PDB file of C-alpha atoms in Angstrom:
ATOM      1  CA  UNK A   3       0.105  -0.149  -0.369  1.00 65.00           C
ATOM      2  CA  UNK A   4       0.612   3.480  -0.796  1.00 73.00           C
ATOM      3  CA  UNK A   5       0.198   6.572   1.025  1.00 78.00           C
ATOM      4  CA  UNK A   6      -1.537   9.711  -1.051  1.00 74.00           C
ATOM      5  CA  UNK A   7       0.527  12.678  -0.776  1.00 76.00           C
ATOM      6  CA  UNK A   8      -1.474  14.845  -2.225  1.00 77.00           C
ATOM      7  CA  UNK A   9      -4.737  15.020  -2.996  1.00 75.00           C
ATOM      8  CA  UNK A  10      -5.856  13.848  -6.506  1.00 73.00           C
ATOM      9  CA  UNK A  11      -8.536  12.766  -8.888  1.00 71.00           C
ATOM     10  CA  UNK A  12      -8.062   9.959 -11.286  1.00 68.00           C
ATOM     11  CA  UNK A  13     -10.890   8.888 -13.679  1.00 68.00           C
ATOM     12  CA  UNK A  14     -11.486   5.074 -13.896  1.00 67.00           C
ATOM     13  CA  UNK A  15     -11.000   2.270 -16.915  1.00 67.00           C
ATOM     14  CA  UNK A  16     -15.003   3.246 -17.601  1.00 69.00           C
ATOM     15  CA  UNK A  17     -14.703   6.956 -16.890  1.00 67.00           C
ATOM     16  CA  UNK A  18     -16.001   6.180 -12.759  1.00 70.00           C
ATOM     17  CA  UNK A  19     -13.937   9.419 -11.228  1.00 71.00           C
ATOM     18  CA  UNK A  20     -12.479   8.670  -8.211  1.00 69.00           C
ATOM     19  CA  UNK A  21     -10.738  10.638  -5.206  1.00 74.00           C
ATOM     20  CA  UNK A  22      -7.931  10.059  -3.109  1.00 74.00           C
ATOM     21  CA  UNK A  23      -6.992  12.022  -0.185  1.00 77.00           C
ATOM     22  CA  UNK A  24      -3.657  12.966   0.846  1.00 79.00           C
ATOM     23  CA  UNK A  25      -2.716  10.806   3.467  1.00 80.00           C
ATOM     24  CA  UNK A  26      -4.815   7.931   2.380  1.00 80.00           C
ATOM     25  CA  UNK A  27      -3.567   4.808   1.189  1.00 76.00           C
ATOM     26  CA  UNK A  28      -3.749   3.600  -2.569  1.00 73.00           C
ATOM     27  CA  UNK A  29      -3.140   0.220  -3.361  1.00 71.00           C
ATOM     28  CA  UNK A  30      -0.664   0.165  -6.004  1.00 66.00           C
ATOM     29  CA  UNK A  31      -2.404  -2.775  -7.963  1.00 66.00           C
ATOM     30  CA  UNK A  32      -5.110  -0.570  -8.723  1.00 62.00           C
ATOM     31  CA  UNK A  33      -3.256   2.526 -10.054  1.00 59.00           C
ATOM     32  CA  UNK A  34      -2.250   1.030 -13.712  1.00 53.00           C
ATOM     33  CA  UNK A  35      -6.545   1.087 -14.090  1.00 55.00           C
ATOM     34  CA  UNK A  36      -6.290   4.922 -13.417  1.00 55.00           C
ATOM     35  CA  UNK A  37      -5.302   8.086 -15.205  1.00 56.00           C
ATOM     36  CA  UNK A  38      -4.924  11.078 -13.594  1.00 61.00           C
ATOM     37  CA  UNK A  39      -7.652  14.172 -14.687  1.00 65.00           C
ATOM     38  CA  UNK A  40      -5.616  16.721 -16.531  1.00 77.00           C
ATOM     39  CA  UNK A  41      -6.012  20.269 -14.995  1.00 83.00           C
ATOM     40  CA  UNK A  42      -7.633  22.839 -18.521  1.00 89.00           C
ATOM     41  CA  UNK A  43      -4.157  24.342 -18.457  1.00 91.00           C
ATOM     42  CA  UNK A  44      -2.360  20.568 -19.529  1.00 88.00           C
ATOM     43  CA  UNK A  45      -5.191  19.767 -21.683  1.00 90.00           C
ATOM     44  CA  UNK A  46      -4.078  23.054 -23.367  1.00 94.00           C
ATOM     45  CA  UNK A  47      -0.717  21.859 -23.029  1.00 94.00           C
ATOM     46  CA  UNK A  48      -1.164  18.673 -24.405  1.00 91.00           C
ATOM     47  CA  UNK A  49      -3.290  20.262 -27.270  1.00 93.00           C
ATOM     48  CA  UNK A  50      -0.152  22.471 -28.190  1.00 96.00           C
ATOM     49  CA  UNK A  51       2.573  20.153 -28.735  1.00 94.00           C
ATOM     50  CA  UNK A  52      -0.391  17.268 -30.607  1.00 94.00           C
ATOM     51  CA  UNK A  53      -0.762  20.583 -33.148  1.00 96.00           C
ATOM     52  CA  UNK A  54       2.227  21.783 -33.840  1.00 96.00           C
ATOM     53  CA  UNK A  55       3.616  17.972 -34.518  1.00 95.00           C
ATOM     54  CA  UNK A  56       0.787  18.026 -37.076  1.00 95.00           C
ATOM     55  CA  UNK A  57       1.892  21.369 -38.315  1.00 97.00           C
ATOM     56  CA  UNK A  58       5.680  20.396 -38.705  1.00 96.00           C
ATOM     57  CA  UNK A  59       4.052  16.857 -40.831  1.00 96.00           C
ATOM     58  CA  UNK A  60       2.248  19.241 -43.040  1.00 97.00           C
ATOM     59  CA  UNK A  61       5.361  21.114 -43.588  1.00 98.00           C
ATOM     60  CA  UNK A  62       7.485  18.328 -44.496  1.00 96.00           C
ATOM     61  CA  UNK A  63       4.737  17.300 -46.979  1.00 96.00           C
ATOM     62  CA  UNK A  64       4.402  20.943 -48.276  1.00 98.00           C
ATOM     63  CA  UNK A  65       8.381  21.697 -49.024  1.00 97.00           C
ATOM     64  CA  UNK A  66       8.292  18.118 -50.950  1.00 97.00           C
ATOM     65  CA  UNK A  67       5.430  18.980 -53.847  1.00 98.00           C
ATOM     66  CA  UNK A  68       6.604  19.909 -56.819  1.00 98.00           C
ATOM     67  CA  UNK A  69       6.963  22.977 -58.323  1.00 99.00           C
ATOM     68  CA  UNK A  70       6.453  24.573 -61.439  1.00 98.00           C
ATOM     69  CA  UNK A  71       9.712  26.062 -63.742  1.00 98.00           C
ATOM     70  CA  UNK A  72       9.362  27.526 -66.850  1.00 98.00           C
ATOM     71  CA  UNK A  73      13.158  26.827 -68.456  1.00 97.00           C
ATOM     72  CA  UNK A  74      15.712  29.716 -70.286  1.00 95.00           C
ATOM     73  CA  UNK A  75      14.350  27.799 -73.311  1.00 95.00           C
ATOM     74  CA  UNK A  76      10.688  28.880 -72.671  1.00 97.00           C
ATOM     75  CA  UNK A  77       9.501  24.687 -71.464  1.00 97.00           C
ATOM     76  CA  UNK A  78       6.971  25.234 -68.885  1.00 98.00           C
ATOM     77  CA  UNK A  79       6.971  22.009 -66.489  1.00 99.00           C
ATOM     78  CA  UNK A  80       6.642  20.457 -63.358  1.00 99.00           C
ATOM     79  CA  UNK A  81       9.452  19.616 -61.327  1.00 99.00           C
ATOM     80  CA  UNK A  82      10.131  16.731 -58.338  1.00 98.00           C
ATOM     81  CA  UNK A  83      10.705  18.171 -54.996  1.00 98.00           C
ATOM     82  CA  UNK A  84      11.441  15.392 -52.804  1.00 96.00           C
ATOM     83  CA  UNK A  85      14.229  15.358 -50.433  1.00 95.00           C
ATOM     84  CA  UNK A  86      16.361  13.346 -52.831  1.00 97.00           C
ATOM     85  CA  UNK A  87      15.035  15.718 -55.727  1.00 98.00           C
ATOM     86  CA  UNK A  88      16.523  18.242 -54.089  1.00 97.00           C
ATOM     87  CA  UNK A  89      19.761  16.447 -52.653  1.00 98.00           C
ATOM     88  CA  UNK A  90      21.028  15.462 -56.711  1.00 98.00           C
ATOM     89  CA  UNK A  91      20.133  19.373 -57.845  1.00 98.00           C
ATOM     90  CA  UNK A  92      22.767  20.880 -55.096  1.00 98.00           C
ATOM     91  CA  UNK A  93      24.483  18.130 -55.995  1.00 98.00           C
ATOM     92  CA  UNK A  94      24.270  18.999 -59.857  1.00 98.00           C
ATOM     93  CA  UNK A  95      24.399  23.085 -58.909  1.00 98.00           C
ATOM     94  CA  UNK A  96      27.736  22.329 -57.353  1.00 97.00           C
ATOM     95  CA  UNK A  97      29.653  20.795 -59.654  1.00 97.00           C
ATOM     96  CA  UNK A  98      28.287  22.924 -62.259  1.00 98.00           C
ATOM     97  CA  UNK A  99      28.981  26.170 -60.384  1.00 97.00           C
ATOM     98  CA  UNK A 100      31.860  25.529 -60.722  1.00 95.00           C
ATOM     99  CA  UNK A 101      32.742  24.552 -63.972  1.00 96.00           C
ATOM    100  CA  UNK A 102      30.505  27.355 -65.004  1.00 97.00           C
ATOM    101  CA  UNK A 103      27.955  25.958 -67.294  1.00 98.00           C
ATOM    102  CA  UNK A 104      26.492  22.300 -68.009  1.00 98.00           C
ATOM    103  CA  UNK A 105      28.081  20.255 -70.070  1.00 98.00           C
ATOM    104  CA  UNK A 106      25.939  20.131 -74.387  1.00 97.00           C
ATOM    105  CA  UNK A 107      23.003  18.375 -73.843  1.00 97.00           C
ATOM    106  CA  UNK A 108      22.473  18.619 -70.329  1.00 98.00           C
ATOM    107  CA  UNK A 109      18.647  18.032 -69.139  1.00 98.00           C
ATOM    108  CA  UNK A 110      16.610  17.864 -66.430  1.00 98.00           C
ATOM    109  CA  UNK A 111      14.217  15.162 -65.776  1.00 98.00           C
ATOM    110  CA  UNK A 112      10.364  16.612 -64.977  1.00 98.00           C
ATOM    111  CA  UNK A 113       7.902  14.742 -63.072  1.00 98.00           C
ATOM    112  CA  UNK A 114       6.258  13.694 -66.369  1.00 98.00           C
ATOM    113  CA  UNK A 115       9.531  11.827 -67.341  1.00 98.00           C
ATOM    114  CA  UNK A 116      10.332  14.769 -69.702  1.00 97.00           C
ATOM    115  CA  UNK A 117      14.169  15.402 -70.650  1.00 98.00           C
ATOM    116  CA  UNK A 118      13.921  19.425 -70.472  1.00 98.00           C
ATOM    117  CA  UNK A 119      17.146  21.123 -71.942  1.00 98.00           C
ATOM    118  CA  UNK A 120      19.109  22.937 -69.264  1.00 98.00           C
ATOM    119  CA  UNK A 121      21.749  25.026 -68.765  1.00 98.00           C
ATOM    120  CA  UNK A 122      23.539  26.285 -65.282  1.00 98.00           C
ATOM    121  CA  UNK A 123      20.999  29.441 -65.006  1.00 98.00           C
ATOM    122  CA  UNK A 124      18.492  26.756 -65.212  1.00 98.00           C
ATOM    123  CA  UNK A 125      19.372  24.718 -62.246  1.00 98.00           C
ATOM    124  CA  UNK A 126      19.636  27.674 -60.530  1.00 98.00           C
ATOM    125  CA  UNK A 127      16.571  28.996 -61.323  1.00 98.00           C
ATOM    126  CA  UNK A 128      14.656  25.549 -60.212  1.00 99.00           C
ATOM    127  CA  UNK A 129      16.712  25.992 -57.412  1.00 98.00           C
ATOM    128  CA  UNK A 130      15.225  28.771 -56.352  1.00 98.00           C
ATOM    129  CA  UNK A 131      12.002  27.764 -57.313  1.00 98.00           C
ATOM    130  CA  UNK A 132      11.993  25.135 -54.400  1.00 98.00           C
ATOM    131  CA  UNK A 133      13.586  27.276 -52.248  1.00 98.00           C
ATOM    132  CA  UNK A 134      10.707  29.751 -52.473  1.00 98.00           C
ATOM    133  CA  UNK A 135       8.240  26.748 -51.600  1.00 98.00           C
ATOM    134  CA  UNK A 136       9.798  26.799 -48.507  1.00 98.00           C
ATOM    135  CA  UNK A 137      10.541  29.696 -47.406  1.00 98.00           C
ATOM    136  CA  UNK A 138       6.622  30.168 -47.987  1.00 98.00           C
ATOM    137  CA  UNK A 139       5.740  27.120 -46.283  1.00 98.00           C
ATOM    138  CA  UNK A 140       8.313  28.140 -43.262  1.00 99.00           C
ATOM    139  CA  UNK A 141       6.639  31.253 -43.355  1.00 99.00           C
ATOM    140  CA  UNK A 142       3.260  29.224 -42.994  1.00 99.00           C
ATOM    141  CA  UNK A 143       4.340  27.320 -40.639  1.00 99.00           C
ATOM    142  CA  UNK A 144       5.874  30.002 -38.106  1.00 99.00           C
ATOM    143  CA  UNK A 145       2.274  32.026 -38.492  1.00 99.00           C
ATOM    144  CA  UNK A 146       0.480  28.808 -37.625  1.00 99.00           C
ATOM    145  CA  UNK A 147       2.639  27.683 -34.892  1.00 99.00           C
ATOM    146  CA  UNK A 148       2.258  31.480 -33.195  1.00 99.00           C
ATOM    147  CA  UNK A 149      -1.428  30.592 -33.677  1.00 98.00           C
ATOM    148  CA  UNK A 150      -0.985  27.661 -31.586  1.00 98.00           C
ATOM    149  CA  UNK A 151       0.722  28.843 -28.894  1.00 98.00           C
ATOM    150  CA  UNK A 152      -1.383  31.761 -28.307  1.00 98.00           C
ATOM    151  CA  UNK A 153      -4.446  29.575 -28.221  1.00 98.00           C
ATOM    152  CA  UNK A 154      -6.417  30.101 -25.586  1.00 97.00           C
ATOM    153  CA  UNK A 155      -8.748  27.213 -25.129  1.00 96.00           C
ATOM    154  CA  UNK A 156      -8.142  23.533 -26.748  1.00 94.00           C
ATOM    155  CA  UNK A 157     -11.004  24.234 -28.858  1.00 95.00           C
ATOM    156  CA  UNK A 158      -9.235  26.860 -30.970  1.00 97.00           C
ATOM    157  CA  UNK A 159      -5.923  24.837 -30.794  1.00 96.00           C
ATOM    158  CA  UNK A 160      -8.167  22.317 -33.039  1.00 95.00           C
ATOM    159  CA  UNK A 161      -9.088  24.378 -35.472  1.00 97.00           C
ATOM    160  CA  UNK A 162      -6.280  25.767 -36.647  1.00 98.00           C
ATOM    161  CA  UNK A 163      -5.192  23.852 -39.684  1.00 96.00           C
ATOM    162  CA  UNK A 164      -2.680  24.036 -42.790  1.00 97.00           C
TER     163      UNK A 164
END
């Protein structure tokens, strides 16, 4: 047996309410079946943490959505912007920026598998398009996180969506 040191309220597995007063004996074998009641501040903090996690997932998804870019030769296409595509683009940029140009016949593959002739300026432009998408999503995430942090009720926090 354990002695409670403070007054506590618990909700049982079936929803029943249990009050334990300071100095009262508690059977430890019974404790795993009941959960402490959270205060409204604790519920709000939990809702805020859960919402921030959901928004972070939405942000991670938003920054990997395909982007549209029109090449210097005038070909408007959609390009993959997942993490592998971004990594490949950064590698190519590093190589060809130091060389000063892309090789003759160089192309980048659009989301529909079209081979689009690309210059160094096109690689830079596509990187800028991906960067702009990420920056816009990041600003949106920060705005939503601020709204979550300033939310005063669980309902208000839960109403915030990407």
